[in-house]
Short mmCIF file of C-alpha atoms in Angstrom, two decimals:
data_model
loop_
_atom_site.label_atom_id
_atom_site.label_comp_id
_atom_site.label_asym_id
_atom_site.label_seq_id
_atom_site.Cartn_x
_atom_site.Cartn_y
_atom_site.Cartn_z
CA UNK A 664 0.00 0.00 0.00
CA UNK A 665 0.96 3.62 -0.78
CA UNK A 666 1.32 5.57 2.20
CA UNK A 667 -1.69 8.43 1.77
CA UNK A 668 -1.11 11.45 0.71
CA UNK A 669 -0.49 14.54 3.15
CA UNK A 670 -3.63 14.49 5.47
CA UNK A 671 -6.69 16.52 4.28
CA UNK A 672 -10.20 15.94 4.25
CA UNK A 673 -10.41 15.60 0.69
CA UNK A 674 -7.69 13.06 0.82
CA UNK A 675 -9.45 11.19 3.45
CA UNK A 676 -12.45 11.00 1.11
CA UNK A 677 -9.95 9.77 -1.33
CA UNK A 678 -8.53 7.15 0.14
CA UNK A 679 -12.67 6.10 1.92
CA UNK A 680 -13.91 5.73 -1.22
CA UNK A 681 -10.95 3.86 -2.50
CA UNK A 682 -11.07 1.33 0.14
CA UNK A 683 -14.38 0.77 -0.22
CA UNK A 684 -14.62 -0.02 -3.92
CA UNK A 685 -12.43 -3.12 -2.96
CA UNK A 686 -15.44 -4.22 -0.76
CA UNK A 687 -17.57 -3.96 -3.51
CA UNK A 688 -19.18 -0.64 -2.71
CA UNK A 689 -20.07 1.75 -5.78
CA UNK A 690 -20.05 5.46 -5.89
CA UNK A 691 -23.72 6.81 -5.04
CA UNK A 692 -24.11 8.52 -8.49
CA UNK A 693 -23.43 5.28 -10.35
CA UNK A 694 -26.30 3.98 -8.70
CA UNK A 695 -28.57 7.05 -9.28
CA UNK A 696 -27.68 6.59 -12.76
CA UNK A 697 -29.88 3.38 -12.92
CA UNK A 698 -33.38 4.67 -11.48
CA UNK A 699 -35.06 6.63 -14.28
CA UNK A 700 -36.35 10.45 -13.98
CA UNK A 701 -34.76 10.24 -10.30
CA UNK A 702 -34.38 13.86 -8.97
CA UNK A 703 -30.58 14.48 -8.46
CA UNK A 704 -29.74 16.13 -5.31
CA UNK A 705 -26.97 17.00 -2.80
CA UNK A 706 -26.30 14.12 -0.63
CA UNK A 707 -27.16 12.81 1.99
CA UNK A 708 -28.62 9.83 4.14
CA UNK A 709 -32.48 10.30 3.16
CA UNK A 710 -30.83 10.73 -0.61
CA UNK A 711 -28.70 7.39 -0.60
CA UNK A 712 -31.08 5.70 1.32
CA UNK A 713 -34.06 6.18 -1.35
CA UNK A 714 -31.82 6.13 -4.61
CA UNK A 715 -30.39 2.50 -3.06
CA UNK A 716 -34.16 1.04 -2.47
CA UNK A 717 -35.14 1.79 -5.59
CA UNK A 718 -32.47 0.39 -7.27
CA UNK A 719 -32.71 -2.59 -5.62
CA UNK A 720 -36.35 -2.80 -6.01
CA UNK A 721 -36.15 -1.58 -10.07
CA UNK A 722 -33.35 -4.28 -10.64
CA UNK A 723 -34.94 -8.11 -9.37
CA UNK A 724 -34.09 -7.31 -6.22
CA UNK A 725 -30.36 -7.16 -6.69
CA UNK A 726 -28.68 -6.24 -3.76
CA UNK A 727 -27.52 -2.28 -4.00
CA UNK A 728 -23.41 -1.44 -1.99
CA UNK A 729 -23.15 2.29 -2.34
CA UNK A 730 -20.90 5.26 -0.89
CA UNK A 731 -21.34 8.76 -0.79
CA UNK A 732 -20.19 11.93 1.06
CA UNK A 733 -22.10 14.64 2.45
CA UNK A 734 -21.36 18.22 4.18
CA UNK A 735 -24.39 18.15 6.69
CA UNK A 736 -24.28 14.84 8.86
CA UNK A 737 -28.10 14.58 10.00
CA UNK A 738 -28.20 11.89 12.55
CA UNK A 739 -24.63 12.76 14.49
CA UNK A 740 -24.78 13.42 17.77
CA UNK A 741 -23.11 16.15 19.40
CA UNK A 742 -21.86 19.86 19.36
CA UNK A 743 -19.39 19.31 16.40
CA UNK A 744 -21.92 18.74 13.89
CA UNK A 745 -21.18 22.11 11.93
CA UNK A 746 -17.59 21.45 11.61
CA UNK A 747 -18.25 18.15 10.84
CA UNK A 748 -18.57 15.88 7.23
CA UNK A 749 -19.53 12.42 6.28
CA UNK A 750 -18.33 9.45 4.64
CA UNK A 751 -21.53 7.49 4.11
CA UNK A 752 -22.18 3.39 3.10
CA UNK A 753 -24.90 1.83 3.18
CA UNK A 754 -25.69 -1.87 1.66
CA UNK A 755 -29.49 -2.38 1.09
CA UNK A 756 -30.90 -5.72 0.37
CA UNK A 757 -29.10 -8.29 2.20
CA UNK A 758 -30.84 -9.64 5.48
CA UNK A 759 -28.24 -11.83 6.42
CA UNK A 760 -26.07 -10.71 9.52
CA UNK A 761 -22.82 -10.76 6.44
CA UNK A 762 -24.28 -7.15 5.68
CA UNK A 763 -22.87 -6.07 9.01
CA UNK A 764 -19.54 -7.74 9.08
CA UNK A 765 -18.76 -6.82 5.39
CA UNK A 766 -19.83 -2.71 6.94
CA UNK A 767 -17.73 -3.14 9.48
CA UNK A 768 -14.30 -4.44 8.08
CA UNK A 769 -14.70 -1.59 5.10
CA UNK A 770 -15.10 1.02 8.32
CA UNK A 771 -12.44 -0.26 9.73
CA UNK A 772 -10.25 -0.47 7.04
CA UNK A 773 -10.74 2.63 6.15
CA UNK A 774 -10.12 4.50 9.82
CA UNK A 775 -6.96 1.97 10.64
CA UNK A 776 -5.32 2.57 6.94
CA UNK A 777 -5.68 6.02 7.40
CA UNK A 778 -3.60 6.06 10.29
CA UNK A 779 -5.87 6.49 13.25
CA UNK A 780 -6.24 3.45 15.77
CA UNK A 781 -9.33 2.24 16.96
CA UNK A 782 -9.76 1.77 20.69
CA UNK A 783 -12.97 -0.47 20.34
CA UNK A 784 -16.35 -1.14 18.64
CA UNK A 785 -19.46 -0.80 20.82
CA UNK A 786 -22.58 -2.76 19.59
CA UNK A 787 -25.92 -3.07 20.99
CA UNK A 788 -28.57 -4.93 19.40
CA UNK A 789 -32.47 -3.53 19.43
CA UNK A 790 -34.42 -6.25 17.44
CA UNK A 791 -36.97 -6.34 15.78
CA UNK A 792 -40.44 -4.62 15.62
CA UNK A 793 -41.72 -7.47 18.31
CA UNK A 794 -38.84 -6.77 20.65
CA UNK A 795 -38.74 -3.33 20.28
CA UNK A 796 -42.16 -2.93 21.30
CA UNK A 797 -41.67 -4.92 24.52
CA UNK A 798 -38.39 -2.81 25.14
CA UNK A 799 -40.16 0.23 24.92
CA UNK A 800 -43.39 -0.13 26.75
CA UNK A 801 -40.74 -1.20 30.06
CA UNK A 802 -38.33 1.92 28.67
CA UNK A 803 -42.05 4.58 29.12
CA UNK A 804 -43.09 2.60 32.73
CA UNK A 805 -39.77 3.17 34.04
CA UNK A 806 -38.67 6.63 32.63
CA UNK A 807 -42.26 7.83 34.00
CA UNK A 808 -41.89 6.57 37.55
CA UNK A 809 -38.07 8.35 37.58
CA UNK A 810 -39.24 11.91 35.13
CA UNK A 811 -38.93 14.24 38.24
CA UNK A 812 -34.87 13.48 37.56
CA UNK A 813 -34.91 13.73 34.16
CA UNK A 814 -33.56 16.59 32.53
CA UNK A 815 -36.57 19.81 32.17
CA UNK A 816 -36.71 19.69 28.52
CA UNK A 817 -36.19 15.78 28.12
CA UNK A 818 -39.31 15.54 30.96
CA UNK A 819 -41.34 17.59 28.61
CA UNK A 820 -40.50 15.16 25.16
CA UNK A 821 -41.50 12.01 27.27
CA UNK A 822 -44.94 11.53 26.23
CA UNK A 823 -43.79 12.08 22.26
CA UNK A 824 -40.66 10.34 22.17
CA UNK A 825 -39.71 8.18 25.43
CA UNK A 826 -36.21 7.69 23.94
CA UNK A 827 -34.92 11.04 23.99
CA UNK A 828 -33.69 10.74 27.50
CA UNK A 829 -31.35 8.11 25.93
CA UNK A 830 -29.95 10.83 23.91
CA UNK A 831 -29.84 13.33 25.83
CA UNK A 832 -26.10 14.19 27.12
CA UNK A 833 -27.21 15.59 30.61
CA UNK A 834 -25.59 13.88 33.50
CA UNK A 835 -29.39 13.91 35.13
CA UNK A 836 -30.50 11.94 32.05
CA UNK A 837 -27.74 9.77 32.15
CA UNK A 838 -27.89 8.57 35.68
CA UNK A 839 -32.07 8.01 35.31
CA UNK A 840 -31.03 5.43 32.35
CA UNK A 841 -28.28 3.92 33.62
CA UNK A 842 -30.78 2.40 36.08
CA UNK A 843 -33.23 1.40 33.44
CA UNK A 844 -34.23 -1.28 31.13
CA UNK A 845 -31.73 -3.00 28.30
CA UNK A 846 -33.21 -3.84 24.56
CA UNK A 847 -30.84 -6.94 24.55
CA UNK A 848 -33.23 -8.56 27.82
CA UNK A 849 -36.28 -7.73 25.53
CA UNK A 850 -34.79 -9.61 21.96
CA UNK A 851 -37.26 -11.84 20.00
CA UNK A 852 -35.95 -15.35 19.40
CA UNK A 853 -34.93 -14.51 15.82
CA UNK A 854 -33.16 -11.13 16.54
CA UNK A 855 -31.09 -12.80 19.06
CA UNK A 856 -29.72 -15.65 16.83
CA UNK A 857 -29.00 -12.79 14.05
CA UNK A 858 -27.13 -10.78 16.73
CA UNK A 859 -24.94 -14.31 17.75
CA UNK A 860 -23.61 -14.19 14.21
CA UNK A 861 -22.82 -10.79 13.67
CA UNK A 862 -20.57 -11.30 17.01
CA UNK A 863 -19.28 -14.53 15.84
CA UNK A 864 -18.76 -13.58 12.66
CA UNK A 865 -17.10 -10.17 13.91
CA UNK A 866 -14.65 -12.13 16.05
CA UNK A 867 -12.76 -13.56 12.67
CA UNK A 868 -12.31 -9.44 11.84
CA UNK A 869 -10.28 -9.35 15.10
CA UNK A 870 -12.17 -6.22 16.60
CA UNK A 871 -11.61 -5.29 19.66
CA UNK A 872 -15.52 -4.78 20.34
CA UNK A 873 -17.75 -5.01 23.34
CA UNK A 874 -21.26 -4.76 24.65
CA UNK A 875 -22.87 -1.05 25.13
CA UNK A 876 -26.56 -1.54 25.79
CA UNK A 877 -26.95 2.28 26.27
CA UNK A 878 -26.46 3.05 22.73
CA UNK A 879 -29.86 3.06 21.65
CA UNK A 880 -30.82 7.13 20.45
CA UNK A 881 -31.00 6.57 17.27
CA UNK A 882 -34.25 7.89 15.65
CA UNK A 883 -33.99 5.31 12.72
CA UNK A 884 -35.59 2.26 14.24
CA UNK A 885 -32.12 0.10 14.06
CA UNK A 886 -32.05 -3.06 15.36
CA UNK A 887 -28.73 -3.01 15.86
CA UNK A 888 -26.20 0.06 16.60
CA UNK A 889 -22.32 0.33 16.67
CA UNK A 890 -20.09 3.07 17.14
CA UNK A 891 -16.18 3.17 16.79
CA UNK A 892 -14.14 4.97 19.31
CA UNK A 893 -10.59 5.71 18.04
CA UNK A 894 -7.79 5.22 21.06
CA UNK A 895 -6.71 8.96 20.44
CA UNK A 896 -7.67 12.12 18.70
CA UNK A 897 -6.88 11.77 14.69
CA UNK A 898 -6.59 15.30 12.62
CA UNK A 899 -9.05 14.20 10.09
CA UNK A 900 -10.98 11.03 11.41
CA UNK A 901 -13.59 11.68 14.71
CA UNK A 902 -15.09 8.22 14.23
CA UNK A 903 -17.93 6.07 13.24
CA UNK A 904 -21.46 5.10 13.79
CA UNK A 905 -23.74 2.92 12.42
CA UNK A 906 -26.29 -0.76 12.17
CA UNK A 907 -29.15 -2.07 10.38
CA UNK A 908 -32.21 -0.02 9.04
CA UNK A 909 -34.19 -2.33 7.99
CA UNK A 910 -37.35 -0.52 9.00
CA UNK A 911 -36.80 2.63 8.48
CA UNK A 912 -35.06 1.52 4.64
CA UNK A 913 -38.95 -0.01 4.40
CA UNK A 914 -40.12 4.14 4.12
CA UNK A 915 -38.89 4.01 0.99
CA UNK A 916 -40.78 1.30 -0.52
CA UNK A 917 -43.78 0.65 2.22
CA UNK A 918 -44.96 -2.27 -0.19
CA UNK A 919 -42.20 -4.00 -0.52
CA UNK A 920 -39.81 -5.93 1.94
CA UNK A 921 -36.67 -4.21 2.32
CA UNK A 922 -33.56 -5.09 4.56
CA UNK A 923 -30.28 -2.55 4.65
CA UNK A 924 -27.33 -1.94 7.15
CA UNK A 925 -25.68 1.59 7.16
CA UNK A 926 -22.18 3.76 8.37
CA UNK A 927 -21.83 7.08 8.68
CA UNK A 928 -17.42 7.51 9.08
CA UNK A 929 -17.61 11.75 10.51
CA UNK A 930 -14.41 13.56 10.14
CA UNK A 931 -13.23 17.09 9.98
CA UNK A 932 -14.20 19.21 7.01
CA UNK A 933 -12.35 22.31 7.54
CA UNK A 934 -11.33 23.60 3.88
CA UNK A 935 -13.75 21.42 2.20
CA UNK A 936 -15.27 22.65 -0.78
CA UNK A 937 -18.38 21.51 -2.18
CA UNK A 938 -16.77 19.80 -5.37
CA UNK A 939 -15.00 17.77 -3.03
CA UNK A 940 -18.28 15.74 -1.26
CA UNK A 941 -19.51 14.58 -5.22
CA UNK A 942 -17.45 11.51 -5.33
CA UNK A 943 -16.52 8.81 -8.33
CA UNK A 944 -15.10 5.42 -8.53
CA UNK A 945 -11.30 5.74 -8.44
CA UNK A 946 -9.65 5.40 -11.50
CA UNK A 947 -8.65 1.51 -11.73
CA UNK A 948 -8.93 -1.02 -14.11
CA UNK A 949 -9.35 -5.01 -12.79
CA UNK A 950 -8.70 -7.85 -14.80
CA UNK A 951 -9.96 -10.15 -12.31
CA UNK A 952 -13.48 -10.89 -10.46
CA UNK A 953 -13.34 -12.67 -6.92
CA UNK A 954 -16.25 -15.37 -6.27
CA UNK A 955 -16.73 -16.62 -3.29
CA UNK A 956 -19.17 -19.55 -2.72
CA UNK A 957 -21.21 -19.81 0.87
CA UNK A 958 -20.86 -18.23 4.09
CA UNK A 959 -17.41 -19.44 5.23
CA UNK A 960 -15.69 -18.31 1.86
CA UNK A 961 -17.59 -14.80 1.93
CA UNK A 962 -15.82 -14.21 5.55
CA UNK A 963 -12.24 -15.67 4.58
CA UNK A 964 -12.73 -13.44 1.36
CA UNK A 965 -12.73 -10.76 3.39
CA UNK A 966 -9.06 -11.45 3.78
CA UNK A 967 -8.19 -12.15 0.34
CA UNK A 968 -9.07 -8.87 -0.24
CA UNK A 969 -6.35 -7.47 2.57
CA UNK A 970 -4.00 -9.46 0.70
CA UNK A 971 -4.50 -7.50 -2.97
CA UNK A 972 -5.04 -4.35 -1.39
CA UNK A 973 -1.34 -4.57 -0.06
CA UNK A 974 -0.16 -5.76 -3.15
CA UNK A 975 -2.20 -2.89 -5.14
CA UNK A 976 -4.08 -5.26 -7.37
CA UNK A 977 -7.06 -3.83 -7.64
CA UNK A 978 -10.00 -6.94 -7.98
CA UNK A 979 -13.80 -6.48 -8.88
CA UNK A 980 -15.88 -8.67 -6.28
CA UNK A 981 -19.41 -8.58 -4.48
CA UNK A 982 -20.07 -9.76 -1.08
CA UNK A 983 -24.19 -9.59 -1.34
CA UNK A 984 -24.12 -13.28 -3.73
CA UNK A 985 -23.49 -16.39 -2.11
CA UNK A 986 -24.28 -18.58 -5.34
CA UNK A 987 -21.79 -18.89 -8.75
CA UNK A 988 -23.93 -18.03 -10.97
CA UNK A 989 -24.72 -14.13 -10.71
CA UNK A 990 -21.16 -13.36 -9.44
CA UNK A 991 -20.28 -15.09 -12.94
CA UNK A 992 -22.41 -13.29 -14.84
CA UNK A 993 -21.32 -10.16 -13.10
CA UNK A 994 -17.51 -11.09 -13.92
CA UNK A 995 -18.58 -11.71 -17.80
CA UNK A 996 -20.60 -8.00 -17.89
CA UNK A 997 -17.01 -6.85 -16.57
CA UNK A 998 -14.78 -7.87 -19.16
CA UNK A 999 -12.58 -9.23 -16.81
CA UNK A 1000 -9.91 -11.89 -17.92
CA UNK A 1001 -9.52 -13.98 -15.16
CA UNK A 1002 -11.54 -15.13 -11.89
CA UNK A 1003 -10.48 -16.14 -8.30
CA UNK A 1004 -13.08 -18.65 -7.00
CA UNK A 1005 -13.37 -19.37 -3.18
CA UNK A 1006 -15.61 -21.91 -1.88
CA UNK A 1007 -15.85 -24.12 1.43
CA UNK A 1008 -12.69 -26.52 0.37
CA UNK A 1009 -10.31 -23.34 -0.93
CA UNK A 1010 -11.48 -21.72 2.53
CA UNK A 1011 -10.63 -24.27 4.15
CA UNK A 1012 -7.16 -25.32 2.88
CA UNK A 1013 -6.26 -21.13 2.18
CA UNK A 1014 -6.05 -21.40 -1.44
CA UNK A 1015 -7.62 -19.69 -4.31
CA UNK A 1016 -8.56 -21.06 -7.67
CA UNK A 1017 -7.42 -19.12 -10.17
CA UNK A 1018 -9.72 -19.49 -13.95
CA UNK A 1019 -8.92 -18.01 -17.04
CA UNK A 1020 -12.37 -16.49 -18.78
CA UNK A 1021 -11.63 -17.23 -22.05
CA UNK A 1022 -10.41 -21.20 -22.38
CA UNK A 1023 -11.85 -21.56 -18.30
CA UNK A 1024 -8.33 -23.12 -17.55
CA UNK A 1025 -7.49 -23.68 -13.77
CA UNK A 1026 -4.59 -23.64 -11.62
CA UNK A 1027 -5.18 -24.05 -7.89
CA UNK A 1028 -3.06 -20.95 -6.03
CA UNK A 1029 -1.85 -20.88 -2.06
CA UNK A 1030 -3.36 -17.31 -0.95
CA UNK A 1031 0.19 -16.04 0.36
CA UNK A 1032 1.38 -16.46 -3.40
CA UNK A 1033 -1.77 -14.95 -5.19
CA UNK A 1034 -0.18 -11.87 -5.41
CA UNK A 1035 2.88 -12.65 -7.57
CA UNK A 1036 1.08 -15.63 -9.47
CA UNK A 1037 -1.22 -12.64 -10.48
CA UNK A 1038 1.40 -9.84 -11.18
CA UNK A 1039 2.58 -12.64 -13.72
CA UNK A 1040 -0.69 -13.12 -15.96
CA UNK A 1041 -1.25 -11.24 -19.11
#
């Protein structure tokens, strides 16, 4: 990897959406371009989180990974908001807890390439609709019986929006909900299991992540939430926040059944100018597409991926297919000349195979020598 250049906002957004075209993640306008007579605006969360439905719903369902950048971060909270930009992602049609792992390796590729070190990941799960509900009703009962503490103004928002003690940064608030109910006691059957793998499947990232069931003000409907605390102050990079959306994603298209995880990355955007938030795919060409087949090779691909990046091969892949078929068709639409094909036995033994498009010869690769077997194709 090339060290990046001096730091600068516009760098960082550089280098963000560089890193996350190697997960598979397309520049927001490239997806815009594929919804007809859609109204093109500034961006922002509402924006990318509409343009990416409808995509998704316009093209059989196909599952939409999209970045973007935007000058006015809505849902941050916090007195820096005016200084502050955003690095956006979000991945809409994918229900399966891979979403979040794939979101959270690009995040933290991008903050830990940059330079800045991240101290841990805090994750909370809400649940479902079902769960939600139960969490809730306990959240009102309680905050009701303790609203002579609360904060003035949070005491008057109580019988409109029983959360907003949770977000409220008052130390009154605070200590009234540190004595209160936690979503995670209140999960459906379902939204626990998807919770287990996202935290099984994050432990093969090597986070260093723990439980925070106060992060819950988040006026999205999530049903889950994580936020990335960096070990020290960066110059560019304040940190990250994010989870799944799958209800509030559903706004978009009420008829339809939608499922999407999303990260907002908020650094400092002192200097910016407004040229720099419209973003493109870097300029790269690939002559090879990575399949993966099934669960186990989707996470190990995750590491194949590490493996070009440091070796600056740049590789066309999508982690939202588990079957051959559409990432082949995909890799065909692309042009590409060769593909790397991971499934459960290449996981497994930490080999790649290695197929040439045009006469589909094979040659079975070890993964710590797919760099220089592919610096030598033509």
């Amino acid at each position: 990897m090339q060290p990046h250049p001096r730091p600068s906002p516009a760098s960082f957004l550089k280098h963000a959406a560089d890193v996350a075209t190697f997960y598979g993640f397309r520049p927001l306008r490239e997806v815009e371009r594929r919804v007809p007579n859609l109204e093109r605006r500034a961006h922002s969360f509402a924006i990318a989180s509409a343009a990416c439905v409808q995509c998704h719903s316009l093209h059989q369902n196909e599952p939409v990974l999209a970045y973007w950048a935007s000058p006015s971060p809505v849902y941050m909270q916090g007195d820096k908001v005016r200084d502050t930009g955003e690095f956006g992602l979000n991945i809409v049609g994918v229900s399966e807890s891979i979403a979040e792992v794939v979101l959270l390796k690009t995040v933290a590729t991008v903050i830990t390439e940059w330079g800045a070190q991240i101290a841990r990941v805090r994750l909370n799960a809400l649940g479902d609709k079902d769960s939600k509900i139960r969490f809730e009703r306990e959240v009102s009962v309680y905050l009701r019986k303790h609203a002579n503490s609360l904060h003035n103004e949070c005491r008057e928002k109580l019988a409109r929006d029983p959360m907003a003690p949770y977000r409220c940064t008052s130390e009154s608030c605070k200590a009234v909900v540190e004595g209160g109910p936690r979503a995670m006691n209140f999960l459906s059957e379902k939204s626990r299991l998807h919770f287990k793998e996202v935290l099984e499947l994050s432990e093969r990232l090597a986070l260093p992540y723990e439980f925070d069931d106060l992060l819950v003000g988040d006026e999205r409907e999530p049903r889950m939430l994580f936020a990335f605390d960096l070990k020290e102050d960066d110059a560019t990079v304040l940190g990250s926040t994010g989870g799944r959306f799958d209800d509030h994603f559903r706004t978009y298209a009420p008829r339809r059944e939608v499922a999407g995880v999303s990260a907002s990355i908020y650094f400092r955007k002192k200097g910016m100018l407004a040229e720099n938030f419209k973003l493109a795919a870097p300029a790269q060409t690939s002559a090879v597409y990575f399949i993966q087949i099934g669960l186990r090779a989707k996470i190990e691909g995750l590491s194949v991926v590490d493996v070009l990046r440091r070796a600056q091969i740049p590789v066309l892949q999508s982690f939202d297919s588990a079957k051959f078929s559409p990432q082949f068709a995909s890799a065909r639409a692309a042009g590409v000349s060769h593909l790397l094909i991971m499934g459960q036995r290449e996981a497994l033994d930490g080999t790649i195979l290695v197929r040439t498009m045009d006469n589909s010869r094979q040659t079975i690769v070890g993964l710590t020598d797919l760099p220089r077997y592919l610096k030598t194709l033509r």
